[in-house]
């Protein structure tokens, strides 16, 4: 039986993804350093810079999904990588020429977000073409593990590079990572077919078909709705968590940046461990039961955060909370994605994945400020409890739906 490691095209795909995700963490930090220290941006302006990346997902995400379904994924992936490399190279050049201003930097961040939207949409549509259905959970888990390692070590690497060679040159290194990713993807030999012109309709008609397919599907619709609630609640929690950890004991725990970094490192370790269990769990219990069970359990580790008080045990409890939560995330994510990719017709992969992703990104934009508003109006602990309640609501929607019975389609056999 063919193993995932034997699929050469997937190895290139995984290597490209891993290379570019580490570079992305470098740029995320370097852009903020450039804005804060070089361009003297205010907190609001840095907020606008960070938000600029997600605006294309909200405004154009559904339309990009239509384009991904019309055309081959590989050229879109390679083109987006090379284009991102060029855009990033422009930042140090503009800086050297004295032409880099905050509006220019925000515009660059928005353009990078648009290119990333194309890449992400094509990326999720391309994976099911590289591996058989039975390998989708393992393939997604391997990618999630790479992202988890990048989440843990990427910010440390980024900070070291920015401090050693400066933000502009650190961004240049990210440009190189995108070039490497593009070359690796260009070497993938899997053949694709564009959608026949005779089958194409208006963009709006195809867009509506994708949205309708998601929200009328017996299994996928509750997964999507529960996912939107989850992203909203999770971003309430992650926004408030930073303030709760760092603020003085009268309103939080009064810990330092180092302790906060330790909790993030624990999250990365948990995600890697969970990813290692994802395929085994999906095979034994089924994708639906795995996803529902992990969602039901996810609020429990978060209970440790508002229940933790100042003291020497605080860092340990917070680290344990993030470790356990991300173990569950590492198990859940690959199973949910594998099921979605397995049941979605090839002609709808781009639209289905982009529809769900775009609305999830919209939940991020809403969840972060909502957490801050609740905390300012009440308290940090109350905001944390509100986020936990949101996770419980997401789990309830999923557990009460037919999605708990979801299983990956059995592979077709020939006699």
CSV table of C-alpha atoms in Angstrom, one decimal:
chain,number,residue,atom,x,y,z
A,1,UNK,CA,0.0,0.0,0.0
A,2,UNK,CA,1.3,3.4,-1.0
A,3,UNK,CA,2.4,5.6,2.0
A,4,UNK,CA,2.1,9.4,2.2
A,5,UNK,CA,5.9,9.6,2.2
A,6,UNK,CA,6.0,7.8,-1.1
A,7,UNK,CA,3.9,10.5,-2.9
A,8,UNK,CA,6.5,12.7,-4.5
A,9,UNK,CA,4.2,15.5,-5.5
A,10,UNK,CA,2.9,15.7,-1.9
A,11,UNK,CA,6.4,15.9,-0.6
A,12,UNK,CA,7.1,18.9,-2.8
A,13,UNK,CA,3.7,20.5,-1.8
A,14,UNK,CA,4.5,20.0,1.9
A,15,UNK,CA,8.0,21.4,1.6
A,16,UNK,CA,6.7,24.5,-0.2
A,17,UNK,CA,4.1,25.1,2.4
A,18,UNK,CA,6.5,24.6,5.3
A,19,UNK,CA,9.1,27.0,3.7
A,20,UNK,CA,6.6,29.8,3.0
A,21,UNK,CA,4.8,29.6,6.4
A,22,UNK,CA,8.1,30.2,8.3
A,23,UNK,CA,8.7,33.2,6.0
A,24,UNK,CA,5.2,34.5,6.7
A,25,UNK,CA,5.9,34.7,10.5
A,26,UNK,CA,9.1,36.7,9.7
A,27,UNK,CA,7.2,39.3,7.6
A,28,UNK,CA,4.3,39.6,10.1
A,29,UNK,CA,6.7,40.7,12.8
A,30,UNK,CA,9.0,42.7,10.5
A,31,UNK,CA,6.1,44.8,9.1
A,32,UNK,CA,5.0,45.8,12.6
A,33,UNK,CA,8.5,46.7,13.6
A,34,UNK,CA,8.9,48.8,10.5
A,35,UNK,CA,5.6,50.6,11.2
A,36,UNK,CA,6.3,51.1,14.9
A,37,UNK,CA,10.0,52.1,14.9
A,38,UNK,CA,10.8,53.4,11.5
A,39,UNK,CA,7.5,55.0,10.5
A,40,UNK,CA,6.4,55.9,14.1
A,41,UNK,CA,2.9,54.4,13.7
A,42,UNK,CA,0.2,54.8,16.4
A,43,UNK,CA,-1.5,51.8,17.8
A,44,UNK,CA,-4.5,52.5,15.6
A,45,UNK,CA,-2.3,52.6,12.5
A,46,UNK,CA,-0.7,49.3,13.4
A,47,UNK,CA,-4.2,47.9,13.8
A,48,UNK,CA,-5.0,49.1,10.3
A,49,UNK,CA,-1.8,47.5,9.0
A,50,UNK,CA,-2.7,44.1,10.6
A,51,UNK,CA,-6.3,44.3,9.4
A,52,UNK,CA,-5.3,45.1,5.8
A,53,UNK,CA,-4.2,41.5,5.3
A,54,UNK,CA,-7.7,40.2,5.9
A,55,UNK,CA,-9.7,42.7,4.0
A,56,UNK,CA,-9.3,40.9,0.6
A,57,UNK,CA,-10.7,37.7,2.2
A,58,UNK,CA,-13.9,39.5,3.3
A,59,UNK,CA,-14.4,41.6,0.1
A,60,UNK,CA,-13.2,39.2,-2.7
A,61,UNK,CA,-13.0,35.8,-1.1
A,62,UNK,CA,-16.2,34.4,-2.7
A,63,UNK,CA,-15.2,35.7,-6.2
A,64,UNK,CA,-11.7,34.2,-5.9
A,65,UNK,CA,-13.3,30.8,-5.2
A,66,UNK,CA,-15.1,31.0,-8.5
A,67,UNK,CA,-11.8,31.7,-10.4
A,68,UNK,CA,-10.0,28.8,-8.6
A,69,UNK,CA,-12.7,26.4,-9.7
A,70,UNK,CA,-12.5,27.7,-13.3
A,71,UNK,CA,-8.7,27.4,-13.7
A,72,UNK,CA,-5.9,25.0,-12.8
A,73,UNK,CA,-4.7,25.4,-9.2
A,74,UNK,CA,-0.9,24.9,-9.8
A,75,UNK,CA,-0.4,28.0,-12.0
A,76,UNK,CA,-2.3,30.1,-9.4
A,77,UNK,CA,-0.1,28.8,-6.6
A,78,UNK,CA,3.1,29.3,-8.4
A,79,UNK,CA,2.1,32.7,-9.7
A,80,UNK,CA,0.9,33.9,-6.2
A,81,UNK,CA,4.2,32.8,-4.7
A,82,UNK,CA,6.4,34.6,-7.2
A,83,UNK,CA,4.2,37.7,-7.1
A,84,UNK,CA,4.4,37.7,-3.2
A,85,UNK,CA,8.2,37.5,-3.6
A,86,UNK,CA,8.3,40.5,-5.9
A,87,UNK,CA,6.0,42.6,-3.7
A,88,UNK,CA,8.1,41.8,-0.6
A,89,UNK,CA,11.3,42.8,-2.5
A,90,UNK,CA,9.7,46.2,-3.1
A,91,UNK,CA,9.6,47.0,0.7
A,92,UNK,CA,13.4,47.1,1.3
A,93,UNK,CA,13.9,48.9,-2.0
A,94,UNK,CA,11.3,51.6,-1.1
A,95,UNK,CA,12.9,51.9,2.3
A,96,UNK,CA,16.4,52.4,0.8
A,97,UNK,CA,15.0,55.0,-1.6
A,98,UNK,CA,13.2,56.9,1.3
A,99,UNK,CA,9.8,56.3,-0.3
A,100,UNK,CA,8.3,53.9,2.3
A,101,UNK,CA,5.4,55.6,4.1
A,102,UNK,CA,2.7,54.1,6.3
A,103,UNK,CA,0.0,54.3,3.6
A,104,UNK,CA,2.4,52.5,1.2
A,105,UNK,CA,3.1,49.8,3.8
A,106,UNK,CA,-0.6,49.3,4.5
A,107,UNK,CA,-1.2,49.1,0.7
A,108,UNK,CA,1.5,46.5,0.4
A,109,UNK,CA,0.0,44.5,3.3
A,110,UNK,CA,-3.4,44.6,1.5
A,111,UNK,CA,-1.8,43.4,-1.8
A,112,UNK,CA,0.0,40.6,0.0
A,113,UNK,CA,-3.4,39.6,1.6
A,114,UNK,CA,-4.9,39.5,-1.9
A,115,UNK,CA,-2.2,37.3,-3.3
A,116,UNK,CA,-2.4,35.1,-0.2
A,117,UNK,CA,-6.1,34.8,-0.7
A,118,UNK,CA,-5.5,33.4,-4.2
A,119,UNK,CA,-2.8,31.1,-2.8
A,120,UNK,CA,-4.9,29.8,0.1
A,121,UNK,CA,-7.9,29.1,-2.1
A,122,UNK,CA,-6.0,27.2,-4.7
A,123,UNK,CA,-4.0,25.4,-2.0
A,124,UNK,CA,-7.0,23.8,-0.4
A,125,UNK,CA,-8.4,22.9,-3.8
A,126,UNK,CA,-5.1,21.4,-5.0
A,127,UNK,CA,-4.4,18.9,-2.1
A,128,UNK,CA,-7.2,16.5,-3.0
A,129,UNK,CA,-5.7,16.1,-6.5
A,130,UNK,CA,-2.3,15.1,-5.0
A,131,UNK,CA,-3.3,12.3,-2.6
A,132,UNK,CA,-6.2,9.7,-2.5
A,133,UNK,CA,-9.1,10.2,-0.2
A,134,UNK,CA,-7.8,7.7,2.4
A,135,UNK,CA,-4.6,9.9,2.8
A,136,UNK,CA,-6.3,13.3,3.1
A,137,UNK,CA,-6.4,13.2,6.9
A,138,UNK,CA,-2.7,12.3,7.2
A,139,UNK,CA,-1.8,14.9,4.5
A,140,UNK,CA,-3.7,17.7,6.3
A,141,UNK,CA,-2.2,16.6,9.7
A,142,UNK,CA,1.3,16.8,8.3
A,143,UNK,CA,0.6,20.4,7.1
A,144,UNK,CA,-0.9,21.3,10.4
A,145,UNK,CA,2.1,20.0,12.2
A,146,UNK,CA,4.4,22.2,10.1
A,147,UNK,CA,2.2,25.2,10.8
A,148,UNK,CA,2.4,24.4,14.5
A,149,UNK,CA,6.2,24.2,14.5
A,150,UNK,CA,6.2,27.6,12.7
A,151,UNK,CA,3.8,29.0,15.2
A,152,UNK,CA,6.1,27.9,18.0
A,153,UNK,CA,9.5,28.8,16.6
A,154,UNK,CA,8.6,31.3,13.8
A,155,UNK,CA,8.2,34.4,16.1
A,156,UNK,CA,11.5,33.6,17.8
A,157,UNK,CA,13.3,33.3,14.4
A,158,UNK,CA,11.6,36.5,13.2
A,159,UNK,CA,12.7,38.4,16.3
A,160,UNK,CA,16.3,37.2,16.0
A,161,UNK,CA,16.4,38.1,12.3
A,162,UNK,CA,14.8,41.5,12.8
A,163,UNK,CA,17.3,42.3,15.7
A,164,UNK,CA,20.3,41.0,13.8
A,165,UNK,CA,19.9,42.3,10.2
A,166,UNK,CA,16.9,44.7,10.6
A,167,UNK,CA,13.3,44.5,9.4
A,168,UNK,CA,13.8,45.4,5.7
A,169,UNK,CA,16.4,42.6,5.2
A,170,UNK,CA,14.3,40.1,7.2
A,171,UNK,CA,11.5,40.8,4.8
A,172,UNK,CA,13.8,40.1,1.9
A,173,UNK,CA,14.5,36.7,3.4
A,174,UNK,CA,10.8,36.0,3.3
A,175,UNK,CA,10.8,36.9,-0.4
A,176,UNK,CA,13.4,34.2,-0.9
A,177,UNK,CA,11.2,31.7,1.0
A,178,UNK,CA,8.3,32.4,-1.5
A,179,UNK,CA,10.6,32.0,-4.4
A,180,UNK,CA,11.7,28.6,-3.1
A,181,UNK,CA,8.1,27.6,-2.5
A,182,UNK,CA,7.2,28.6,-6.0
A,183,UNK,CA,10.0,26.6,-7.5
A,184,UNK,CA,9.0,23.5,-5.5
A,185,UNK,CA,5.3,23.9,-6.6
A,186,UNK,CA,6.4,24.3,-10.2
A,187,UNK,CA,8.0,20.9,-10.0
A,188,UNK,CA,4.8,19.1,-9.1
A,189,UNK,CA,3.8,16.8,-12.0
A,190,UNK,CA,0.1,16.2,-11.2
A,191,UNK,CA,-2.0,17.0,-14.2
A,192,UNK,CA,-5.1,19.2,-14.0
A,193,UNK,CA,-7.9,20.3,-16.3
A,194,UNK,CA,-9.5,23.7,-16.4
A,195,UNK,CA,-13.3,23.8,-16.3
A,196,UNK,CA,-14.6,23.6,-19.9
A,197,UNK,CA,-15.8,27.0,-21.2
A,198,UNK,CA,-19.1,25.4,-22.1
A,199,UNK,CA,-19.8,24.6,-18.5
A,200,UNK,CA,-19.1,28.1,-17.2
A,201,UNK,CA,-21.8,30.5,-16.3
A,202,UNK,CA,-21.8,34.0,-14.9
A,203,UNK,CA,-19.5,34.7,-11.9
A,204,UNK,CA,-22.5,35.5,-9.7
A,205,UNK,CA,-24.3,32.3,-10.7
A,206,UNK,CA,-21.2,30.2,-9.9
A,207,UNK,CA,-20.7,32.1,-6.7
A,208,UNK,CA,-24.3,31.4,-5.6
A,209,UNK,CA,-23.9,27.7,-6.5
A,210,UNK,CA,-20.9,27.4,-4.1
A,211,UNK,CA,-22.5,29.2,-1.2
A,212,UNK,CA,-25.8,27.2,-1.7
A,213,UNK,CA,-23.9,23.9,-1.8
A,214,UNK,CA,-22.2,24.7,1.5
A,215,UNK,CA,-25.2,25.9,3.5
A,216,UNK,CA,-27.7,23.4,2.1
A,217,UNK,CA,-25.5,20.3,2.6
A,218,UNK,CA,-26.8,18.1,5.4
A,219,UNK,CA,-23.4,17.5,6.9
A,220,UNK,CA,-21.3,20.5,5.8
A,221,UNK,CA,-23.8,23.2,6.7
A,222,UNK,CA,-23.7,22.6,10.5
A,223,UNK,CA,-19.9,22.2,10.3
A,224,UNK,CA,-19.6,25.6,8.6
A,225,UNK,CA,-22.0,27.4,11.0
A,226,UNK,CA,-20.4,25.9,14.0
A,227,UNK,CA,-17.0,26.8,12.6
A,228,UNK,CA,-18.0,30.5,12.2
A,229,UNK,CA,-19.1,30.5,15.9
A,230,UNK,CA,-15.9,28.9,16.9
A,231,UNK,CA,-13.7,31.5,15.1
A,232,UNK,CA,-15.7,34.3,16.7
A,233,UNK,CA,-15.4,32.8,20.2
A,234,UNK,CA,-11.8,31.8,19.8
A,235,UNK,CA,-10.7,35.3,18.8
A,236,UNK,CA,-12.6,36.8,21.7
A,237,UNK,CA,-10.5,34.5,23.9
A,238,UNK,CA,-7.1,35.0,22.3
A,239,UNK,CA,-7.6,38.8,22.3
A,240,UNK,CA,-8.5,39.0,26.0
A,241,UNK,CA,-6.0,36.3,27.0
A,242,UNK,CA,-3.0,38.5,26.2
A,243,UNK,CA,-4.4,41.4,28.3
A,244,UNK,CA,-5.3,39.0,31.2
A,245,UNK,CA,-1.8,37.5,31.3
A,246,UNK,CA,0.1,40.8,31.1
A,247,UNK,CA,-2.0,43.2,33.2
A,248,UNK,CA,-1.4,43.8,36.9
A,249,UNK,CA,-2.9,41.4,39.4
A,250,UNK,CA,-5.8,43.8,40.1
A,251,UNK,CA,-7.3,43.1,36.7
A,252,UNK,CA,-5.3,40.1,35.5
A,253,UNK,CA,-2.3,37.9,36.3
A,254,UNK,CA,0.5,40.4,36.0
A,255,UNK,CA,2.9,38.0,34.3
A,256,UNK,CA,5.5,39.0,31.7
A,257,UNK,CA,6.1,38.6,28.0
A,258,UNK,CA,8.4,35.6,28.7
A,259,UNK,CA,5.6,33.7,30.4
A,260,UNK,CA,3.2,34.6,27.6
A,261,UNK,CA,5.7,33.3,25.1
A,262,UNK,CA,5.9,30.0,27.1
A,263,UNK,CA,2.2,29.5,26.8
A,264,UNK,CA,2.4,30.0,23.0
A,265,UNK,CA,5.2,27.5,22.8
A,266,UNK,CA,3.1,25.0,24.7
A,267,UNK,CA,0.3,25.6,22.1
A,268,UNK,CA,2.7,24.6,19.3
A,269,UNK,CA,3.8,21.5,21.1
A,270,UNK,CA,0.2,20.5,21.6
A,271,UNK,CA,-0.7,21.0,18.0
A,272,UNK,CA,2.2,18.8,16.8
A,273,UNK,CA,1.1,16.1,19.3
A,274,UNK,CA,-2.5,16.3,18.2
A,275,UNK,CA,-1.6,16.2,14.5
A,276,UNK,CA,0.2,12.9,15.2
A,277,UNK,CA,-3.1,11.4,16.6
A,278,UNK,CA,-5.4,12.9,13.9
A,279,UNK,CA,-5.3,10.1,11.4
A,280,UNK,CA,-5.6,7.3,14.0
A,281,UNK,CA,-8.6,9.0,15.6
A,282,UNK,CA,-10.3,9.5,12.3
A,283,UNK,CA,-9.9,5.9,11.3
A,284,UNK,CA,-11.1,4.5,14.6
A,285,UNK,CA,-14.0,6.8,15.4
A,286,UNK,CA,-14.8,8.4,12.1
A,287,UNK,CA,-14.3,12.0,11.1
A,288,UNK,CA,-17.6,13.3,12.4
A,289,UNK,CA,-17.3,11.8,15.9
A,290,UNK,CA,-13.7,13.0,16.1
A,291,UNK,CA,-14.6,16.5,15.2
A,292,UNK,CA,-17.7,16.7,17.5
A,293,UNK,CA,-15.9,15.1,20.5
A,294,UNK,CA,-12.9,17.5,20.2
A,295,UNK,CA,-15.2,20.5,19.9
A,296,UNK,CA,-17.1,19.4,23.0
A,297,UNK,CA,-13.9,19.1,24.9
A,298,UNK,CA,-12.3,22.3,23.7
A,299,UNK,CA,-14.0,24.7,26.3
A,300,UNK,CA,-12.5,22.6,29.2
A,301,UNK,CA,-8.8,23.7,28.9
A,302,UNK,CA,-9.9,27.3,28.6
A,303,UNK,CA,-11.6,27.0,32.0
A,304,UNK,CA,-8.1,27.0,33.5
A,305,UNK,CA,-7.5,30.6,32.3
A,306,UNK,CA,-10.2,32.6,34.2
A,307,UNK,CA,-9.9,30.2,37.1
A,308,UNK,CA,-6.2,30.8,37.4
A,309,UNK,CA,-5.1,33.5,39.8
A,310,UNK,CA,-1.7,35.3,40.3
A,311,UNK,CA,1.0,33.1,41.7
A,312,UNK,CA,3.9,30.8,40.8
A,313,UNK,CA,1.6,28.1,39.4
A,314,UNK,CA,0.0,30.5,36.9
A,315,UNK,CA,2.5,29.9,34.1
A,316,UNK,CA,2.2,26.2,34.5
A,317,UNK,CA,-1.6,26.2,34.4
A,318,UNK,CA,-1.7,28.6,31.4
A,319,UNK,CA,0.8,26.4,29.5
A,320,UNK,CA,-1.2,23.3,30.3
A,321,UNK,CA,-4.4,25.0,29.1
A,322,UNK,CA,-2.9,25.8,25.8
A,323,UNK,CA,-1.2,22.5,25.4
A,324,UNK,CA,-4.4,20.5,25.9
A,325,UNK,CA,-6.5,22.9,23.8
A,326,UNK,CA,-4.1,22.6,20.9
A,327,UNK,CA,-3.8,18.8,21.2
A,328,UNK,CA,-7.6,18.9,20.5
A,329,UNK,CA,-7.1,21.3,17.7
A,330,UNK,CA,-4.4,19.2,16.1
A,331,UNK,CA,-6.8,16.2,16.1
A,332,UNK,CA,-9.8,18.1,15.0
A,333,UNK,CA,-8.5,20.3,12.1
A,334,UNK,CA,-7.2,17.6,9.7
A,335,UNK,CA,-10.3,15.5,10.1
A,336,UNK,CA,-12.6,18.4,9.4
A,337,UNK,CA,-10.6,19.5,6.4
A,338,UNK,CA,-10.2,16.0,5.0
A,339,UNK,CA,-14.0,15.3,5.2
A,340,UNK,CA,-14.8,18.6,3.5
A,341,UNK,CA,-12.3,18.0,0.7
A,342,UNK,CA,-13.4,14.4,0.3
A,343,UNK,CA,-17.1,15.1,-0.1
A,344,UNK,CA,-16.8,18.2,-2.2
A,345,UNK,CA,-17.0,17.7,-6.0
A,346,UNK,CA,-13.8,18.7,-7.8
A,347,UNK,CA,-15.6,21.5,-9.7
A,348,UNK,CA,-16.6,23.1,-6.4
A,349,UNK,CA,-13.4,22.8,-4.3
A,350,UNK,CA,-12.3,26.4,-4.7
A,351,UNK,CA,-15.8,27.9,-4.0
A,352,UNK,CA,-16.6,25.7,-1.0
A,353,UNK,CA,-13.3,26.1,0.8
A,354,UNK,CA,-13.1,29.9,0.1
A,355,UNK,CA,-16.7,30.4,1.2
A,356,UNK,CA,-16.0,28.9,4.6
A,357,UNK,CA,-12.6,30.4,4.9
A,358,UNK,CA,-13.8,33.9,4.0
A,359,UNK,CA,-16.6,33.9,6.6
A,360,UNK,CA,-14.2,32.5,9.2
A,361,UNK,CA,-11.9,35.4,8.5
A,362,UNK,CA,-14.9,37.7,8.9
A,363,UNK,CA,-15.4,36.1,12.4
A,364,UNK,CA,-11.8,37.0,13.2
A,365,UNK,CA,-12.4,40.7,12.4
A,366,UNK,CA,-15.5,40.7,14.5
A,367,UNK,CA,-14.3,38.5,17.4
A,368,UNK,CA,-11.1,40.4,18.3
A,369,UNK,CA,-12.8,43.8,18.9
A,370,UNK,CA,-15.8,42.2,20.4
A,371,UNK,CA,-13.6,40.6,23.1
A,372,UNK,CA,-12.1,44.0,23.8
A,373,UNK,CA,-15.5,45.7,24.0
A,374,UNK,CA,-16.8,43.1,26.5
A,375,UNK,CA,-13.7,43.4,28.6
A,376,UNK,CA,-13.8,47.2,28.7
A,377,UNK,CA,-17.5,47.2,29.5
A,378,UNK,CA,-17.3,44.4,32.2
A,379,UNK,CA,-14.0,42.8,33.1
A,380,UNK,CA,-11.3,40.6,31.5
A,381,UNK,CA,-12.6,37.5,33.3
A,382,UNK,CA,-16.2,38.1,32.1
A,383,UNK,CA,-14.9,38.4,28.6
A,384,UNK,CA,-13.1,35.1,29.0
A,385,UNK,CA,-16.3,33.5,30.2
A,386,UNK,CA,-18.1,34.9,27.2
A,387,UNK,CA,-15.6,33.4,24.8
A,388,UNK,CA,-15.9,30.0,26.6
A,389,UNK,CA,-19.7,30.2,26.3
A,390,UNK,CA,-19.2,30.8,22.5
A,391,UNK,CA,-17.1,27.6,22.3
A,392,UNK,CA,-19.8,25.7,24.1
A,393,UNK,CA,-22.4,27.1,21.7
A,394,UNK,CA,-20.3,26.1,18.7
A,395,UNK,CA,-20.0,22.5,20.1
A,396,UNK,CA,-23.7,22.3,20.8
A,397,UNK,CA,-24.6,23.3,17.2
A,398,UNK,CA,-22.3,20.6,15.9
A,399,UNK,CA,-23.3,17.9,18.4
A,400,UNK,CA,-27.0,18.3,17.7
A,401,UNK,CA,-26.5,18.0,13.9
A,402,UNK,CA,-26.1,14.9,11.6
A,403,UNK,CA,-22.4,15.9,11.3
A,404,UNK,CA,-21.5,13.6,14.1
A,405,UNK,CA,-22.2,10.7,11.8
A,406,UNK,CA,-19.8,12.0,9.0
A,407,UNK,CA,-17.3,9.5,7.6
A,408,UNK,CA,-14.8,9.7,4.8
A,409,UNK,CA,-16.1,8.0,1.6
A,410,UNK,CA,-14.8,4.5,1.1
A,411,UNK,CA,-12.2,4.3,-1.7
A,412,UNK,CA,-13.4,2.9,-4.9
A,413,UNK,CA,-12.2,-0.6,-5.8
A,414,UNK,CA,-12.1,-2.2,-9.2
A,415,UNK,CA,-12.5,-5.9,-9.9
